[in-house]
CSV table of C-alpha atoms in Angstrom, one decimal:
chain,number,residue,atom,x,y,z
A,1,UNK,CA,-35.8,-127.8,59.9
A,2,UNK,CA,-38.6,-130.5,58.8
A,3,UNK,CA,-38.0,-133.9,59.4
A,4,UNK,CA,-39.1,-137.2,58.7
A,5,UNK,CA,-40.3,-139.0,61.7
A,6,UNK,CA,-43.5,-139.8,60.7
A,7,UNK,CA,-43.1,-135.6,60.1
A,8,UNK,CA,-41.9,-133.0,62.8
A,9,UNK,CA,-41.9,-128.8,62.4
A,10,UNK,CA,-38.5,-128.8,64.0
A,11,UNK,CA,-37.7,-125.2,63.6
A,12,UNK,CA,-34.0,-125.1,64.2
A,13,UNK,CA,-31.9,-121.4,64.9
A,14,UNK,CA,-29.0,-123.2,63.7
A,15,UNK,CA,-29.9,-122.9,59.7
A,16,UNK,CA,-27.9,-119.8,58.9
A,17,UNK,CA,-28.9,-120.1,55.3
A,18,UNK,CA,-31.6,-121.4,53.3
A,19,UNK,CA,-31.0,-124.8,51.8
A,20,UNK,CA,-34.0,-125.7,49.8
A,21,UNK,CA,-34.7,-129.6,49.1
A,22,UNK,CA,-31.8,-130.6,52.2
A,23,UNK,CA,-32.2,-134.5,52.3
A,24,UNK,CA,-35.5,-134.6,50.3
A,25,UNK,CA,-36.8,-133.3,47.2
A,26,UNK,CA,-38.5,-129.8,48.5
A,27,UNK,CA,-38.6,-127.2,45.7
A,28,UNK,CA,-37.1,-124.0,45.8
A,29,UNK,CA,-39.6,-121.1,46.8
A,30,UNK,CA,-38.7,-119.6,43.1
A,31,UNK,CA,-39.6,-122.7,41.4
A,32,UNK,CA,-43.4,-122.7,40.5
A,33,UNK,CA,-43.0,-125.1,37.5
A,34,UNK,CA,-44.2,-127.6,39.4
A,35,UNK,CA,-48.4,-128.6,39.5
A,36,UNK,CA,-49.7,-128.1,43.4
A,37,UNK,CA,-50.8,-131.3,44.3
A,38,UNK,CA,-52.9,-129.3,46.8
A,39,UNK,CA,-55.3,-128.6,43.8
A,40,UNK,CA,-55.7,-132.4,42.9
A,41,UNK,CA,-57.2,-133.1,46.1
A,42,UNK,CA,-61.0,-133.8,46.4
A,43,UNK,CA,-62.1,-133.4,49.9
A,44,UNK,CA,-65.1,-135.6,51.2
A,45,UNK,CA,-64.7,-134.0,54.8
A,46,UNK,CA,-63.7,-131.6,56.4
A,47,UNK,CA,-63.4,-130.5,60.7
A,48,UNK,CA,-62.3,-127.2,61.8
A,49,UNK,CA,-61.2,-125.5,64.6
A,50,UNK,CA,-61.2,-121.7,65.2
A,51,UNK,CA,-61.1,-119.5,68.3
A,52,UNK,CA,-63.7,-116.9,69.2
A,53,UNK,CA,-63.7,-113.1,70.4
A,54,UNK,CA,-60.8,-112.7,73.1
A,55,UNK,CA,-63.9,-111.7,75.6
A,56,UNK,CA,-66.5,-113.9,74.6
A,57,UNK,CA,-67.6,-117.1,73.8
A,58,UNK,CA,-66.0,-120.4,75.1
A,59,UNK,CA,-62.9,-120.8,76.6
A,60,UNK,CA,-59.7,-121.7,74.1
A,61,UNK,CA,-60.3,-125.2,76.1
A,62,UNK,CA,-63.6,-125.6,75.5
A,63,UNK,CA,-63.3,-125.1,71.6
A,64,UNK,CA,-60.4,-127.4,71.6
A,65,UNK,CA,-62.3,-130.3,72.9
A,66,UNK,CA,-65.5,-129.3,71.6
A,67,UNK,CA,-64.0,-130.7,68.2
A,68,UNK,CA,-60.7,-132.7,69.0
A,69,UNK,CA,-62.6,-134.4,72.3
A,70,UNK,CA,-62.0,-134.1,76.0
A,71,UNK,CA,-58.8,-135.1,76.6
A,72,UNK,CA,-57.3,-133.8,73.8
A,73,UNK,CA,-55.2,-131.0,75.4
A,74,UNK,CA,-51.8,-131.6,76.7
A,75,UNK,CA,-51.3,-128.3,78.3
A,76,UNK,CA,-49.1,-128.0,81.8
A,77,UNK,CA,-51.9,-126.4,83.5
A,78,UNK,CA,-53.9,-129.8,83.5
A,79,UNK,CA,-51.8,-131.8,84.7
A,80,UNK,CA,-51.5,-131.4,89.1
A,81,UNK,CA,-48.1,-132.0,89.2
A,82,UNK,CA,-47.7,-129.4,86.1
A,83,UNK,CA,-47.9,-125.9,86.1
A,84,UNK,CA,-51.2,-125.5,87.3
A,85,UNK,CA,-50.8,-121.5,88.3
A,86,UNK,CA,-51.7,-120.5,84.8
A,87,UNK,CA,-53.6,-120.8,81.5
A,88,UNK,CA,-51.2,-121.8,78.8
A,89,UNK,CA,-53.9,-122.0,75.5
A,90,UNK,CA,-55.4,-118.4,75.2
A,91,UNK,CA,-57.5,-116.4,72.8
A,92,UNK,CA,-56.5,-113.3,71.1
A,93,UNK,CA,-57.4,-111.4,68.0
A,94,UNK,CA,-55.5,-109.0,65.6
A,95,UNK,CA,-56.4,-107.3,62.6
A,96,UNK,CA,-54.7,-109.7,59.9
A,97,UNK,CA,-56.7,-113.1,61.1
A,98,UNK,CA,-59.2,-111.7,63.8
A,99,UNK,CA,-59.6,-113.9,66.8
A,100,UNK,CA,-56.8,-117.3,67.5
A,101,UNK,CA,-55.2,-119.2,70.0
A,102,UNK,CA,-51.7,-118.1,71.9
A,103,UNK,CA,-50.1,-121.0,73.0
A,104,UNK,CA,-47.6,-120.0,76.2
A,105,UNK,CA,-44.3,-121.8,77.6
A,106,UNK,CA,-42.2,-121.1,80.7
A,107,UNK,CA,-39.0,-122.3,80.9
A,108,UNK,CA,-38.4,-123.0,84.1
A,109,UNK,CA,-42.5,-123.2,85.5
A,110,UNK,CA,-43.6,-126.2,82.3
A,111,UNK,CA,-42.6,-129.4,82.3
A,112,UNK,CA,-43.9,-132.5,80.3
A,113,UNK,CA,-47.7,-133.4,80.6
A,114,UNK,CA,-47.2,-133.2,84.5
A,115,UNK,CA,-43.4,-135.2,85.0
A,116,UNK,CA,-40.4,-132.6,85.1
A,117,UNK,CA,-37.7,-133.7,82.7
A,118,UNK,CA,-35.4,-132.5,80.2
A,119,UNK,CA,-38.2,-131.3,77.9
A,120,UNK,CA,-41.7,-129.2,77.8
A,121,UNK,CA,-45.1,-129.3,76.3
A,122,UNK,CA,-47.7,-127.5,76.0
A,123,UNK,CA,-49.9,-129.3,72.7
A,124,UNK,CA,-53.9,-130.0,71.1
A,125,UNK,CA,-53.8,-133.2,69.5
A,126,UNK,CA,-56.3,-135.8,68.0
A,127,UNK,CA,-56.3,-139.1,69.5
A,128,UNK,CA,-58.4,-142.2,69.6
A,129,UNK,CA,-61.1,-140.6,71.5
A,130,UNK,CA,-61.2,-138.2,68.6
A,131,UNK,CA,-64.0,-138.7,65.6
A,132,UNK,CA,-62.9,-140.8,62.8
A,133,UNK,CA,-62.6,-137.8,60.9
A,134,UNK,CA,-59.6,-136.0,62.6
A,135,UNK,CA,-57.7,-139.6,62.0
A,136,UNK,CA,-55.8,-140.6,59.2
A,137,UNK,CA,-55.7,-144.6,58.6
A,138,UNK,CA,-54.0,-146.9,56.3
A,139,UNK,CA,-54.1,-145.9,52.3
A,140,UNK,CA,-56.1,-142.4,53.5
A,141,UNK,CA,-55.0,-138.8,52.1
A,142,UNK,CA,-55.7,-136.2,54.3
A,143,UNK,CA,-54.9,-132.6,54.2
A,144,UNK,CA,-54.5,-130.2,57.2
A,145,UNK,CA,-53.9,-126.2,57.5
A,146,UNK,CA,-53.6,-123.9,59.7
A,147,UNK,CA,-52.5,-120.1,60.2
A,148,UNK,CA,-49.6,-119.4,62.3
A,149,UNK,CA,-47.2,-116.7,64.1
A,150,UNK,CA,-44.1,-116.6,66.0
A,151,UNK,CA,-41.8,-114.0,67.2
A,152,UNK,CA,-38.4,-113.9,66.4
A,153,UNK,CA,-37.7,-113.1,70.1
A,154,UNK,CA,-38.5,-117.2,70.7
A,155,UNK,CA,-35.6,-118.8,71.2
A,156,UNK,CA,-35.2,-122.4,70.2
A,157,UNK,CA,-33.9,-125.5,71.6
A,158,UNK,CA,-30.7,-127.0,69.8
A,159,UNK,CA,-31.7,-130.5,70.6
A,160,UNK,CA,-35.6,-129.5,69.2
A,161,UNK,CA,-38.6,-127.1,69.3
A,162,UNK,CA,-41.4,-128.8,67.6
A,163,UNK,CA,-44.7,-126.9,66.6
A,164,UNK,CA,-47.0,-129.4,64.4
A,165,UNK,CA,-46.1,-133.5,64.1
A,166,UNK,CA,-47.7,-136.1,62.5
A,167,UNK,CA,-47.5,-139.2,65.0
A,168,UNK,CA,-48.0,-142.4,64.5
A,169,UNK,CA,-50.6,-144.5,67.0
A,170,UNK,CA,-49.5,-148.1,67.0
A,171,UNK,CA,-51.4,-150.2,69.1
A,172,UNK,CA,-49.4,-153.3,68.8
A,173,UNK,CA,-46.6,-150.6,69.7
A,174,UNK,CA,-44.5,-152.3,67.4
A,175,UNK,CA,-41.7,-149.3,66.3
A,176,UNK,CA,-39.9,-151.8,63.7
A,177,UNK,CA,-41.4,-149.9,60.9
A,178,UNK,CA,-39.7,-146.4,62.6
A,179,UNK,CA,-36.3,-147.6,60.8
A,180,UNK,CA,-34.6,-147.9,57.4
A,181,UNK,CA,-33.5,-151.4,56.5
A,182,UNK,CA,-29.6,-150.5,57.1
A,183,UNK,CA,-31.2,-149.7,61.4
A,184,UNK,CA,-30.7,-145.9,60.9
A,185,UNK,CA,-34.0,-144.2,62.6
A,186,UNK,CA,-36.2,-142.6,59.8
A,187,UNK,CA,-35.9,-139.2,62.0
A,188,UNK,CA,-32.2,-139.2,60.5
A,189,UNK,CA,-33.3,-137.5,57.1
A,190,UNK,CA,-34.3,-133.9,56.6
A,191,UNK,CA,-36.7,-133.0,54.1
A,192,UNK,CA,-36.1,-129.1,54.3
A,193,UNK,CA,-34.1,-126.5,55.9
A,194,UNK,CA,-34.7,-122.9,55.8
A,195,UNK,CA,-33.2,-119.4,57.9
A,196,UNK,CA,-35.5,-118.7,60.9
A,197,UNK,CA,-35.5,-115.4,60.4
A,198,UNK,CA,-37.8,-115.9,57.1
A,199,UNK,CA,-40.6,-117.4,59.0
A,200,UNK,CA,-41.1,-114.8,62.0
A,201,UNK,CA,-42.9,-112.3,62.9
A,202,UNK,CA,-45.3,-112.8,60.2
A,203,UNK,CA,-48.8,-114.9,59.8
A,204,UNK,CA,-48.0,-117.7,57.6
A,205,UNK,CA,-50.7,-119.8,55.8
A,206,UNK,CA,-49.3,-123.6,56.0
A,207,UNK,CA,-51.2,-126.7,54.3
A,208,UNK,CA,-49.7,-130.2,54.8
A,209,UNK,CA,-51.2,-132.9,52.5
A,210,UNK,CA,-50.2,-137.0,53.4
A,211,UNK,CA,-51.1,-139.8,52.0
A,212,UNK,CA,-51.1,-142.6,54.8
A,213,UNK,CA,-49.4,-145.5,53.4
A,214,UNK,CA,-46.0,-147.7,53.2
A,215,UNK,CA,-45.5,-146.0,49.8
A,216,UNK,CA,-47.6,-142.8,50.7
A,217,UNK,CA,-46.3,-138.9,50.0
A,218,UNK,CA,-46.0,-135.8,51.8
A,219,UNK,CA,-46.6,-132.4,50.6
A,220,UNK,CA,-46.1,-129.0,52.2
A,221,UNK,CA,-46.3,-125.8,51.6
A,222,UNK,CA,-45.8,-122.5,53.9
A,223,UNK,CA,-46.9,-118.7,52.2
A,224,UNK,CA,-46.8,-115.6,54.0
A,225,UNK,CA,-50.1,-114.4,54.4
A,226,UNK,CA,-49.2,-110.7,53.6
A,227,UNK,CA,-48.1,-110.9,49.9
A,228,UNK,CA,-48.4,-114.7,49.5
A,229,UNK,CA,-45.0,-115.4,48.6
A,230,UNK,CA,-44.1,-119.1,49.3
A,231,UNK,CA,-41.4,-119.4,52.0
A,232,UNK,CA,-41.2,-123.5,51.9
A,233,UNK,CA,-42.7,-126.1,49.2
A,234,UNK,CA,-41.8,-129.9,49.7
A,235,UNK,CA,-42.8,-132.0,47.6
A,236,UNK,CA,-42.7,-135.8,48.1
A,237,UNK,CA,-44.4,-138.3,46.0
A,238,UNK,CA,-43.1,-141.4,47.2
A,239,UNK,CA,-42.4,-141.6,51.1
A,240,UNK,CA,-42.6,-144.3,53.9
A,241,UNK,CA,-45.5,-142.7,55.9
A,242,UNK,CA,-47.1,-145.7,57.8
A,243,UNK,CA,-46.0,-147.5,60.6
A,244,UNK,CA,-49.0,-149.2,61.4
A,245,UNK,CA,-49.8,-153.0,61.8
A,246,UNK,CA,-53.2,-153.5,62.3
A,247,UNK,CA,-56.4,-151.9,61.0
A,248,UNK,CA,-57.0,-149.7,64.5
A,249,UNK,CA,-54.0,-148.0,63.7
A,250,UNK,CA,-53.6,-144.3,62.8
A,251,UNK,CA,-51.9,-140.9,62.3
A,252,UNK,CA,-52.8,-138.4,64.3
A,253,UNK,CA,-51.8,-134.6,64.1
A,254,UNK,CA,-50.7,-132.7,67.2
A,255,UNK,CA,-49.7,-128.2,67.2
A,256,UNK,CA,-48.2,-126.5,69.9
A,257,UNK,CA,-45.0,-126.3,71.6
A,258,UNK,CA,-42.9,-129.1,72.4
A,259,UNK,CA,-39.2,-128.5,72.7
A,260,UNK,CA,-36.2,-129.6,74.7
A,261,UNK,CA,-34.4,-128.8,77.9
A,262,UNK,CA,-31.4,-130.1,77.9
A,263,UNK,CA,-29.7,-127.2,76.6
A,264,UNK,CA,-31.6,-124.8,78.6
A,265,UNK,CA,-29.1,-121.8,78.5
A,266,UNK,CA,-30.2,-121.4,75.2
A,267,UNK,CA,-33.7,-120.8,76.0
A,268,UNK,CA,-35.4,-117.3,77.5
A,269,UNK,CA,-37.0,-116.6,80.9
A,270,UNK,CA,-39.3,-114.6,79.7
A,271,UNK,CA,-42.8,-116.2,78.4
A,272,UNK,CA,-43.2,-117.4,74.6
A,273,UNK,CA,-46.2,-117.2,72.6
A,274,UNK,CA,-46.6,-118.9,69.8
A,275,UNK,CA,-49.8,-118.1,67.7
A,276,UNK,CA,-52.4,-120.6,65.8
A,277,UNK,CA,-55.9,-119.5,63.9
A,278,UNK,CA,-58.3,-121.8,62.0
A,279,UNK,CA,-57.1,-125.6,62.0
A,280,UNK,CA,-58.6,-127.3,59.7
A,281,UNK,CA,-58.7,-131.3,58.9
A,282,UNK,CA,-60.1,-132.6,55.8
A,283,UNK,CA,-60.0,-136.5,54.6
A,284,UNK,CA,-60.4,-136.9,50.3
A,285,UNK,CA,-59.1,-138.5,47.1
A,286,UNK,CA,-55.4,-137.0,45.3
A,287,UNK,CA,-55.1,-137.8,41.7
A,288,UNK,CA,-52.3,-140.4,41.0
């Protein structure tokens, strides 16, 4: 499932079925009527982050913060209350996209950046220590992609299993603007839901475009990499996608895995892997 909330990858086992456009207007994958407003966008800038040979080069660390900046990993293992015994952001390579990043979860050994609760993380981000690039503020478009894998073996949360967000940084940390005007929470409406079973196992190519504002849009799009075919294609033109209250305020993308625990029977013992290549973040003009 996709949400709005700003915008969470909540990947949910419980979709039996696909239910294209499920609280939103997200096209069917048959429907390519409609004009990509991928191809509109004019990019001015663009940052990206790829991964190296498995056995050489940096570390997956050091690449991370080499572009997102130090601090920028939210990964058990550096955290000294956390899961410190092992690396949790790896590099691999295969013969579809060559060398990327395996991000790893435990279930019983990760908790949450260091304090054990009912959830885990292991998560990159951009933050405010990040350059002004990797940040989307007020009236900005920005578009960010990224190739990605996951086994059907995972097992998800029923409460969530996130694997990219878009997160609001309020500095004021005012949250009034995180509601509808009847007090329902924003995160009540889904834009999308889709089977599982259509998204695993296979590299996908998945471009997200936003437009940062109170009447800004979200677009996304998922395509298997091995015959192109389009699994998911949202398309919203008007959409509440700012929060913010002052002009140091931003949006901020985060990929990973972050997913609950309080339904923990549901989830494996074994290790998950969940695979990311070539992030890249690019700020530009959409036509209106």
């Amino acid at each position: 499932m996709i949400k709005k909330h700003l915008v969470h990858l909540c990947l949910s086992a419980v979709c039996a079925s696909a239910l294209w456009g499920c609280g939103g207007s997200g096209d069917s994958p048959d429907d390519q009527s409609v004009t990509s407003p991928f191809n509109s966008f004019d990019s001015v800038s663009s940052v990206t982050l790829s991964a190296d040979g498995p056995k050489a080069g940096l570390s997956a660390y050091d690449l991370i913060e080499n572009v997102f900046a130090a601090g920028s990993i939210e990964a058990p293992d550096m955290y000294p209350t956390d899961h410190t015994e092992a690396v949790h952001i790896v590099k691999d390579s295969d013969n579809m996209v060559g060398p990327h990043f395996v991000f790893l979860a435990h279930k019983v050994l990760d908790f949450n950046k260091g304090v054990e609760s009912d959830r885990q993380r292991n998560q990159i981000k951009t933050y405010d220590k990040s350059p002004t690039a990797l940040k989307g503020y007020q009236g900005e478009t920005m578009q960010f992609s990224w190739k990605f894998k996951i086994s059907n073996e995972l097992e998800l949360s029923k409460k969530f299993s996130h694997f990219f967000q878009l997160k609001a940084k309020n500095f004021s940390q005012d949250n009034s603007k995180g509601f509808n005007a009847d007090g329902t929470s924003t995160s009540d409406i889904y834009l999308i839901k889709a089977d599982w079973s259509s998204i695993t196992d296979e590299w996908l190519n998945i471009t997200v475009q936003a437009t940062f504002a109170e009447e800004g849009a979200f677009y996304m799009q998922i395509s298997r990499m091995q015959d192109n075919a389009i699994l998911v294609d949202i398309n919203e033109p008007v959409m509440d996608m700012w929060r913010g209250v002052s002009s140091e305020d931003f949006v901020r993308p985060k990929w990973g895995i972050y997913r609950s625990l309080a339904d923990g029977d549901s989830l494996r013992s074994e290790e998950e892997q969940v695979r990311f290549a070539d992030f890249v973040v690019e700020k530009g003009t959409a036509a209106d």
